[in-house]
Short mmCIF file of C-alpha atoms in Angstrom, two decimals:
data_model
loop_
_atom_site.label_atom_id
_atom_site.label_comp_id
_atom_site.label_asym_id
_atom_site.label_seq_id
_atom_site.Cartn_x
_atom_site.Cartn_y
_atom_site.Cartn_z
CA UNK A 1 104.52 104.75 88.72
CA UNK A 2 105.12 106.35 85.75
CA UNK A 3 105.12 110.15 84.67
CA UNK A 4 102.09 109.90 82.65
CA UNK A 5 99.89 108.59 85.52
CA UNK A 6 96.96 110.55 86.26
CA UNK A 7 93.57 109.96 86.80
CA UNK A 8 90.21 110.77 84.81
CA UNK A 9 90.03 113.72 87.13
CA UNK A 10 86.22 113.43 88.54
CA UNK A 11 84.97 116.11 90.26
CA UNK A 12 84.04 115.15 93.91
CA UNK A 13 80.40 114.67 93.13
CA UNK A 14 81.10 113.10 89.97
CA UNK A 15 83.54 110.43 91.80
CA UNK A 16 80.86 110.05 94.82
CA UNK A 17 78.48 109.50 92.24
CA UNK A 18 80.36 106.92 90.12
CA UNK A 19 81.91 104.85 93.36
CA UNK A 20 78.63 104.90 95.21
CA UNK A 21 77.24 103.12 92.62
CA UNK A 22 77.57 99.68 94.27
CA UNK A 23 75.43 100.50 97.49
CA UNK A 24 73.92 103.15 96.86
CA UNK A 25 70.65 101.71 95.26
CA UNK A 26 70.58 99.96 98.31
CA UNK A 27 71.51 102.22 101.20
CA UNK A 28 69.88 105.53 99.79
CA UNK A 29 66.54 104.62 100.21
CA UNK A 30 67.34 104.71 104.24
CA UNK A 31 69.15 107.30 104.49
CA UNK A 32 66.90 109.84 102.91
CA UNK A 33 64.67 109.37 105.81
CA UNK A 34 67.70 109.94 108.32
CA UNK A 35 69.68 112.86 109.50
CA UNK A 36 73.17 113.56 109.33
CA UNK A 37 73.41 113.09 113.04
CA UNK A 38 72.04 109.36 112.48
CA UNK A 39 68.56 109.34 114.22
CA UNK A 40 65.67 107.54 113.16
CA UNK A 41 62.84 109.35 112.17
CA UNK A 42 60.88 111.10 115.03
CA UNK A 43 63.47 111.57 117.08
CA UNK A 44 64.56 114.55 119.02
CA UNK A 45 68.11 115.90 118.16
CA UNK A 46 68.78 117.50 121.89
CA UNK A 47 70.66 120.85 122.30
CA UNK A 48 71.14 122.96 124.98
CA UNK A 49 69.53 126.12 126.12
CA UNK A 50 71.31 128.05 123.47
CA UNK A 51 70.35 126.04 120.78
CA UNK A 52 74.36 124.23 120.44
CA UNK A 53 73.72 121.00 118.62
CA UNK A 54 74.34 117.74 120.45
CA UNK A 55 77.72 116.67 120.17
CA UNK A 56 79.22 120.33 120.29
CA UNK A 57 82.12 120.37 123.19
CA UNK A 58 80.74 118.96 126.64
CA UNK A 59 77.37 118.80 125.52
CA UNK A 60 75.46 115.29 125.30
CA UNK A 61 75.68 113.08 122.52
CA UNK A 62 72.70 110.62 121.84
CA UNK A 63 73.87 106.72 122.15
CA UNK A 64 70.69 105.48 120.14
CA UNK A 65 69.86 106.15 117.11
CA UNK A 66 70.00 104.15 113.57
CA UNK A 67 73.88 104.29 113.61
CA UNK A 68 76.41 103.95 116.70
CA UNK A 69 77.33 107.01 118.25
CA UNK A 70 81.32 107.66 117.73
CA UNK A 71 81.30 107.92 113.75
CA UNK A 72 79.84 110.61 111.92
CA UNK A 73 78.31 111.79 115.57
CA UNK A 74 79.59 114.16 117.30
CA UNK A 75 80.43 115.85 113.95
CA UNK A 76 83.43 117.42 115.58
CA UNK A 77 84.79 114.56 117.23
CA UNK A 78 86.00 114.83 121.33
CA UNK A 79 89.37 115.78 122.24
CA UNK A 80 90.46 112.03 123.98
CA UNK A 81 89.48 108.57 123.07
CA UNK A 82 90.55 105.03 124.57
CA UNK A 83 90.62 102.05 122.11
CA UNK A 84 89.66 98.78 124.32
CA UNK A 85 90.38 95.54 122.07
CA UNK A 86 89.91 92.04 123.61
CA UNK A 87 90.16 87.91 123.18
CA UNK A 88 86.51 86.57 123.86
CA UNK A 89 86.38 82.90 124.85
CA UNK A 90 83.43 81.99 123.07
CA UNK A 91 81.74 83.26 119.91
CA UNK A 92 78.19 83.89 121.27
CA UNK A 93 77.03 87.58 121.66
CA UNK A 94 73.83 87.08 123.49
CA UNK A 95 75.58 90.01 126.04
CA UNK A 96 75.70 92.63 123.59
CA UNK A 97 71.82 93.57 124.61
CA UNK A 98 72.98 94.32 128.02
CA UNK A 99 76.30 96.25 126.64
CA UNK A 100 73.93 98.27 124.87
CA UNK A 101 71.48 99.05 127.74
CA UNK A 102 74.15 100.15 129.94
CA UNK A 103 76.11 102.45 127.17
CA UNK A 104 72.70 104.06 127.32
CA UNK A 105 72.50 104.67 131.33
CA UNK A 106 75.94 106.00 131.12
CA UNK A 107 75.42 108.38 128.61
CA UNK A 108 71.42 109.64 129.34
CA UNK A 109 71.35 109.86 132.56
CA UNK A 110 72.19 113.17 134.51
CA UNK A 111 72.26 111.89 138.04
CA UNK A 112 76.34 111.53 139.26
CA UNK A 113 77.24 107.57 139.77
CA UNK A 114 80.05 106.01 141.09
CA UNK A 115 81.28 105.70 136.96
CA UNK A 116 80.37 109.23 136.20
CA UNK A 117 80.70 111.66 139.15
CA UNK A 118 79.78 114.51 136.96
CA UNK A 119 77.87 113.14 134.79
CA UNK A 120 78.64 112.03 131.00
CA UNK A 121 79.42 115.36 129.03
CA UNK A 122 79.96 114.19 125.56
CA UNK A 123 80.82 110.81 126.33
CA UNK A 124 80.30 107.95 123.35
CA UNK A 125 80.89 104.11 123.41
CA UNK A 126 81.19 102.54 119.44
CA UNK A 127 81.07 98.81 119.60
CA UNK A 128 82.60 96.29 117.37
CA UNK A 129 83.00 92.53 116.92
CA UNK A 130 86.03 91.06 114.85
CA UNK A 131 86.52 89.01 111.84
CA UNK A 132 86.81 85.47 114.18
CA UNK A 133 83.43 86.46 115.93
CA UNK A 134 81.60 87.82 112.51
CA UNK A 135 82.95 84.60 110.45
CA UNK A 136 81.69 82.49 113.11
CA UNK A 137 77.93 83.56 112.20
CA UNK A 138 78.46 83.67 108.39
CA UNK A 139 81.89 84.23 107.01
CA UNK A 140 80.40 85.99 103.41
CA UNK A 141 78.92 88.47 106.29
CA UNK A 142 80.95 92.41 105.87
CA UNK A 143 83.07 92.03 108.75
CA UNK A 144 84.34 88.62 108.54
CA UNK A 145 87.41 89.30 106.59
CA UNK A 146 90.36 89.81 108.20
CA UNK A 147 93.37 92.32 106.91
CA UNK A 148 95.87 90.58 104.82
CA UNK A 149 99.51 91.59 105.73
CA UNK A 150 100.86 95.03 104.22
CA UNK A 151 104.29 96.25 104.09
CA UNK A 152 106.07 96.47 106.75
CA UNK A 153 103.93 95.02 108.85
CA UNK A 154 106.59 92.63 110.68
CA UNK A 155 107.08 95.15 112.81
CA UNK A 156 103.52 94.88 114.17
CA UNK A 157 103.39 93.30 118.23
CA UNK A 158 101.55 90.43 117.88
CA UNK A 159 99.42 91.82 120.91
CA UNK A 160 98.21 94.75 118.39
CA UNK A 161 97.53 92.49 115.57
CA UNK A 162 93.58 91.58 115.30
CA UNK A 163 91.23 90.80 118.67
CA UNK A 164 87.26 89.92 118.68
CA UNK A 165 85.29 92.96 120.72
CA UNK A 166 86.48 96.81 119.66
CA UNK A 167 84.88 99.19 122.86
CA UNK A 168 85.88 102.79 121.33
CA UNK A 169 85.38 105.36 123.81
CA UNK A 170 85.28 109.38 123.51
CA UNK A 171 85.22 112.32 125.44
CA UNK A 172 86.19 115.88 126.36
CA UNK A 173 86.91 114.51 129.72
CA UNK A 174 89.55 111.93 129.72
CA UNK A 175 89.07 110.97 133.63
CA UNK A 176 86.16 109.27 132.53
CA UNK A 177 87.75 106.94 130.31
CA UNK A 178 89.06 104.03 131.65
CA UNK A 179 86.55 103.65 134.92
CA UNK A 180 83.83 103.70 132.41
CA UNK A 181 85.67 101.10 130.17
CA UNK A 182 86.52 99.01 132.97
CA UNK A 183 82.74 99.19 134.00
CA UNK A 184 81.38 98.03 130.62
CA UNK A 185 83.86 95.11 130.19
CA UNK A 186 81.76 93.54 133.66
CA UNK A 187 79.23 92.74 131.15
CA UNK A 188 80.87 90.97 128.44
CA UNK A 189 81.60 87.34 129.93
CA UNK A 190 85.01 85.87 129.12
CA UNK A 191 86.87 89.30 127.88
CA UNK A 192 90.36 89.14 127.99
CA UNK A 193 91.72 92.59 127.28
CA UNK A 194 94.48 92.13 124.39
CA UNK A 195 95.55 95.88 124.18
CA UNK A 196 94.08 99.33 124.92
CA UNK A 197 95.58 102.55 123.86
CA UNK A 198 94.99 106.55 124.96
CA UNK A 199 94.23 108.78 122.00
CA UNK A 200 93.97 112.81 121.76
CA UNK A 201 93.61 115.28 119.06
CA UNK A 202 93.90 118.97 119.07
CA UNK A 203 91.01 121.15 118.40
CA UNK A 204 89.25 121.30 115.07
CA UNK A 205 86.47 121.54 113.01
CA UNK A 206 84.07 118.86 111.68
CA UNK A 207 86.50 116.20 111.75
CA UNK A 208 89.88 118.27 109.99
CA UNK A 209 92.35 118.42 112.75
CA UNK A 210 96.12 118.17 112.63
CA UNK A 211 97.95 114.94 112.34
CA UNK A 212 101.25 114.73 114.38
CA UNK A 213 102.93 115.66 111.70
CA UNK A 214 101.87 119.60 111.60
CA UNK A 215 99.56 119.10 108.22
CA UNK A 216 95.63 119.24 108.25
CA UNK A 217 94.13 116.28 107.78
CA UNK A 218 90.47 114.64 107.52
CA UNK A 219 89.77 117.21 104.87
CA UNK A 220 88.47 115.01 101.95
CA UNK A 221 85.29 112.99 103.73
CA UNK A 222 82.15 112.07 103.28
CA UNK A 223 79.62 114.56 104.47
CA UNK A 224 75.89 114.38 105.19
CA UNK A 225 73.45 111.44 104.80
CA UNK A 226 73.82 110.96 101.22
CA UNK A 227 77.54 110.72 101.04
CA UNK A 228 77.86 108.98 104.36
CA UNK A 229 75.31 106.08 102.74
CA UNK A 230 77.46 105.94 99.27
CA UNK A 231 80.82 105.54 101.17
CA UNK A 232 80.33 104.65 104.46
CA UNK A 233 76.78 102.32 106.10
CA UNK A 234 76.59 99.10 104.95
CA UNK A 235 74.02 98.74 102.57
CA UNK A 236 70.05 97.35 103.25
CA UNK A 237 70.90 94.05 100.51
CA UNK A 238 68.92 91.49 101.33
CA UNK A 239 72.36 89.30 102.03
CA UNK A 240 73.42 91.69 104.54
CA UNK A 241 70.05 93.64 106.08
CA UNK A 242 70.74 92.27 109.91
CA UNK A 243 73.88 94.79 109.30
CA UNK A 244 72.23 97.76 107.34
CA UNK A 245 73.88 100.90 109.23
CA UNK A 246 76.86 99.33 110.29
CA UNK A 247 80.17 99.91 108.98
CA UNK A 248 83.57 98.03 108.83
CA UNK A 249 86.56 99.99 111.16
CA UNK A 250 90.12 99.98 110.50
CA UNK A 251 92.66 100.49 113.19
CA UNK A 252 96.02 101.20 112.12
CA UNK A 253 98.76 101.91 115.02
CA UNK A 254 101.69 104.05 113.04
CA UNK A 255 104.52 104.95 115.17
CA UNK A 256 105.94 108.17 113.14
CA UNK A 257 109.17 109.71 112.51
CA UNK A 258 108.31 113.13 113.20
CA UNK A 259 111.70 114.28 113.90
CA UNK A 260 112.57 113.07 110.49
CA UNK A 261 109.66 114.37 108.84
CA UNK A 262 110.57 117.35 110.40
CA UNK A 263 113.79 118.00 109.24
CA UNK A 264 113.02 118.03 106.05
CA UNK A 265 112.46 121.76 104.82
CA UNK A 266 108.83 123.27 104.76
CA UNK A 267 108.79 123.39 100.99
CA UNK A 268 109.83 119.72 100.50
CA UNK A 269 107.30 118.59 103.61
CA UNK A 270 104.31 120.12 101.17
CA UNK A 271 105.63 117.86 98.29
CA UNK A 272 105.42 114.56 100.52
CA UNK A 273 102.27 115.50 101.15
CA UNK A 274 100.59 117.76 98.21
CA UNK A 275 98.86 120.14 99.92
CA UNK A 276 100.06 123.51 101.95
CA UNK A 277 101.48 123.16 105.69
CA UNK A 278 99.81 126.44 107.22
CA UNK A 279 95.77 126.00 105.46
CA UNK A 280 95.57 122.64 103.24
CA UNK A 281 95.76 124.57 100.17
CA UNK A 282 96.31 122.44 97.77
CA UNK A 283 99.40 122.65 95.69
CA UNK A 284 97.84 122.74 92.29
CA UNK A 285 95.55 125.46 93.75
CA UNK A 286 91.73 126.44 94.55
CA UNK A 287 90.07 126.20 98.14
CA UNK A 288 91.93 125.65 101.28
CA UNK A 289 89.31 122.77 101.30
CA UNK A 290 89.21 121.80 98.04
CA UNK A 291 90.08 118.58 96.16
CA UNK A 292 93.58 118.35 94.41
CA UNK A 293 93.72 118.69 91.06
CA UNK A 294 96.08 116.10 90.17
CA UNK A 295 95.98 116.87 86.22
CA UNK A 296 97.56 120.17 87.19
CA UNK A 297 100.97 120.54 85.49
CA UNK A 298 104.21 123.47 85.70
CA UNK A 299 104.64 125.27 82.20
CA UNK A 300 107.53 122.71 81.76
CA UNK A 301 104.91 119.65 81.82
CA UNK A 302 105.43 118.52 85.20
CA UNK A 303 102.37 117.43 87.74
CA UNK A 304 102.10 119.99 90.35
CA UNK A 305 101.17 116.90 92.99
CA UNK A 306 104.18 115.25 93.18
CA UNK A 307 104.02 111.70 91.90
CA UNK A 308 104.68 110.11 95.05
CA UNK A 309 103.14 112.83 97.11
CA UNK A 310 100.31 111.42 99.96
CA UNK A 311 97.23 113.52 98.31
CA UNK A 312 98.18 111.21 94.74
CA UNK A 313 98.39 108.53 96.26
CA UNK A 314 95.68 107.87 98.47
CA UNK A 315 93.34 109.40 95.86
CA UNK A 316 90.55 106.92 95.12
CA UNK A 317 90.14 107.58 91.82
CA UNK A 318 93.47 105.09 90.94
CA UNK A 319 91.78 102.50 93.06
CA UNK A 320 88.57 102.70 92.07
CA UNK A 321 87.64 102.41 96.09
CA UNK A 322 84.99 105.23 97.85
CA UNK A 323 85.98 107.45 100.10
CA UNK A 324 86.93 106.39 104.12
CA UNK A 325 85.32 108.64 106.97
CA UNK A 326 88.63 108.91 108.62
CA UNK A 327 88.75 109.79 113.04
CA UNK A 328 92.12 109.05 113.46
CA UNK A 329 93.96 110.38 116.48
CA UNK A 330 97.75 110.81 118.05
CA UNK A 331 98.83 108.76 120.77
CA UNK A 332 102.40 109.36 122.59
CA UNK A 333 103.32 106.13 124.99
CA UNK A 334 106.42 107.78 125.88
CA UNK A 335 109.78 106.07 124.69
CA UNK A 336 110.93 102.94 123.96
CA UNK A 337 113.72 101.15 125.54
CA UNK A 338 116.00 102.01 122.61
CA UNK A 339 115.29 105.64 123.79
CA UNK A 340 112.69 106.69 120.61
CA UNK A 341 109.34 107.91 120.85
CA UNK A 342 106.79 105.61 120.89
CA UNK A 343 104.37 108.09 119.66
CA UNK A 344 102.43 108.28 116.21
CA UNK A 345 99.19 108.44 114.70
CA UNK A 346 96.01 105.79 115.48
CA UNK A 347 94.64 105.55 112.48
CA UNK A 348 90.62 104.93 112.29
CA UNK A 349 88.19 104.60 109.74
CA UNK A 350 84.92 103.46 108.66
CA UNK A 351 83.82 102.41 104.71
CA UNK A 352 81.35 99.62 103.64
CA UNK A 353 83.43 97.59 102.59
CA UNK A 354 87.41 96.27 103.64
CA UNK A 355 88.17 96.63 100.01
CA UNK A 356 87.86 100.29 100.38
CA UNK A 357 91.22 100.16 102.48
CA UNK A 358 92.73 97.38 101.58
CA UNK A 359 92.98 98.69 98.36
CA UNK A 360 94.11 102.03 99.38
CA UNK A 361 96.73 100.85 101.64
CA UNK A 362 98.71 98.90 99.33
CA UNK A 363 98.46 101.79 96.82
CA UNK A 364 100.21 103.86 99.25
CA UNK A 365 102.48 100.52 100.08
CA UNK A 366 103.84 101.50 96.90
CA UNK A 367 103.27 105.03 95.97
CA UNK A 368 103.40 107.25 98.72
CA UNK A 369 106.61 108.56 100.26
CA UNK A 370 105.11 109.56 103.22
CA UNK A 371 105.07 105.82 104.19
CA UNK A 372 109.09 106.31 104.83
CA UNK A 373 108.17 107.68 108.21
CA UNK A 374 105.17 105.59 109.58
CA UNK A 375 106.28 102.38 111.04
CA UNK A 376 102.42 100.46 111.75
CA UNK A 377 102.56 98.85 115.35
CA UNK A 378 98.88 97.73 115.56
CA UNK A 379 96.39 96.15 113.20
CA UNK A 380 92.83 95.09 112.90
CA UNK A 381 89.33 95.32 111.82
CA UNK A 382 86.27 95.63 113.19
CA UNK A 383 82.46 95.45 112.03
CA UNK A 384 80.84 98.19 113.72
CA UNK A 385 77.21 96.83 114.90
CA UNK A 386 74.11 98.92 113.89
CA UNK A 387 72.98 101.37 116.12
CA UNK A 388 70.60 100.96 118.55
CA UNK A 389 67.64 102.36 121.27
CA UNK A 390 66.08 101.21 124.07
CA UNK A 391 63.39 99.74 122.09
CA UNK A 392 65.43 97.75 119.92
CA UNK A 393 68.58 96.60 121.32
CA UNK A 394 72.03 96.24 120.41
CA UNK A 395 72.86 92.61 118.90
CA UNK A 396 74.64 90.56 116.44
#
């Protein structure tokens, strides 16, 4: 990079606008007739006696609906997750109708079982199939392209690296976890669990939460229906309308050097990563949750983002890529047998296409000095199925 890079410098709408281009025409015409929340028209959005919205802390979240639960629903995402990924034996998916129907006893009904002694709370299952399972139905399907190989990943396990069936579960309540995991695997014949890791995140608003290295993150995302279709649902294209509001997931396991990250003073932290440690305030100014204005120079002609800061570098506008509705969360497996931490970041997010990452990771591959302290341990992609109801059932 060079010190005359910098990008046209689009305003957030005007770089929504201009990225969304390629499925929006197709994926607007649904979603103006859906809610943020991702029901289908006529349906009931539950709250509580005192009118909380579904999803807030503890309180139900619907599993059907026109998009899986566990994505832009809850808006504020739980407090634990558990990542199931598993080896199928055979590529058929006639079982995902009964997967489906049984995500949606476990999180409707209100009478205590065996699974759920107290009932569900928040509780959300997001299902996805992998590239060998997509490809196997049509391999020019979204979803059927694997992730090539980015830097550094040799030191990925091989365990970590791909799998067929994604189960992502979420909840305030992480007792309910793994007996409700275990419970749904029953139904998928010839799982062979490949790996499985505990998530948690600290409290937050609508998504922005801090990452394990003290900064806020998840603060530039799509928001609402029309943003959410530009950047995020697959579009209603007549090559792809058996998938219209799904999305493609990336998991990315990043084992991080906090220690080192955090040895570095406060002042040269902000520069890795461009914005403020205590609110997100950008460095080159304006809201707290505003976008950086990497044009933004020092009297003596310097850019006020650093050049190899994280906010520059995983900017879309110098990939030309829309924006990712990032859900990551930390993990902490203890230590490894060379006595380090085995504890990082899980990094998870949805966008229409792969391209949308792919792009953006090898940008930061190259650009982003905050790579120095992730190490990525885990890798794959998912296509998240289209949501589903009672009525019309989950399937592939």
């Amino acid at each position: 990079m060079t010190g005359a890079e910098a990008p046209k410098g689009p305003s957030r709408r005007a770089l929504l606008g201009a990225l969304g281009v390629a499925v929006g025409a197709g994926a607007a015409g649904a979603a103006g007739a859906l809610t943020a929340t991702g029901s289908w028209p006529g349906e009931t959005k539950p709250s509580d006696a005192g009118g909380t919205p579904a999803g807030s802390s503890g309180q139900p979240v619907p599993a059907s609906g026109r998009y899986q639960a566990g994505i832009a629903r809850p808006a504020t995402p739980q407090h634990f997750g558990l990542l199931l990924v598993c080896d199928l034996d055979s590529t058929d998916t006639s079982w995902l109708g009964a997967l489906g129907q049984r995500i949606l006893e476990l999180t409707t009904t209100s009478k205590p079982t065996d699974v759920l002694p107290d009932g569900p709370g928040d509780l959300t299952v997001t299902v996805g199939l992998g590239p060998r399972i997509v490809a196997a139905r049509d391999s020019s399907m979204p979803g059927a392209e694997d992730l090539p190989s980015f830097a550094g990943d040799e030191t990925i396990e091989s365990h970590r690296r791909g799998g067929d069936l994604l189960l992502a579960l979420y909840s305030d309540d992480p007792s309910v976890l793994t007996a409700v995991g275990d419970d749904l695997l029953t139904l998928v014949p010839g799982a062979t669990p490949r790996w499985r890791q505990r998530l948690f995140r600290g409290h937050g608003e609508h998504g922005v939460v801090r990452n394990p290295f003290g900064f806020l993150d998840g603060i530039i995302v799509p928001h609402g229906d029309e943003e959410l279709a530009e950047n995020v649902w697959i579009g209603t294209g007549t090559a792809v309308a058996a998938l219209a509001a799904g999305t493609i997931c990336v998991i990315r396991r990043l084992r991080l050097d906090t220690a080192g990250f955090a040895a570095l003073k406060t002042t040269a932290q902000e520069r890795v990563i461009g914005r403020e440690r205590i609110d997100g305030t950008p460095l080159s100014g304006g809201l707290k949750d505003g976008e950086v204005d990497l044009n933004a120079k020092t009297p003596e002609g310097e850019f006020i983002t650093p050049l190899r800061s994280h906010a520059r570098a995983a900017h879309p506008s110098f990939t030309g890529s829309s924006l990712m509705l990032r859900r990551g969360y930390a993990f902490d497996d203890g230590l490894l047998p060379n006595g380090e931490a085995d504890a990082g970041l899980a990094f998870i997010c949805f966008q229409n296409t792969l391209r949308t990452f792919v792009a953006t990771q090898q940008r930061l591959d190259e650009n982003d000095d905050l790579m120095k302290y992730a190490t990525p341990t885990g890798s794959a992609t998912f296509l998240i199925l289209p949501g589903f109801s009672a009525s019309s059932p989950l399937s592939f």
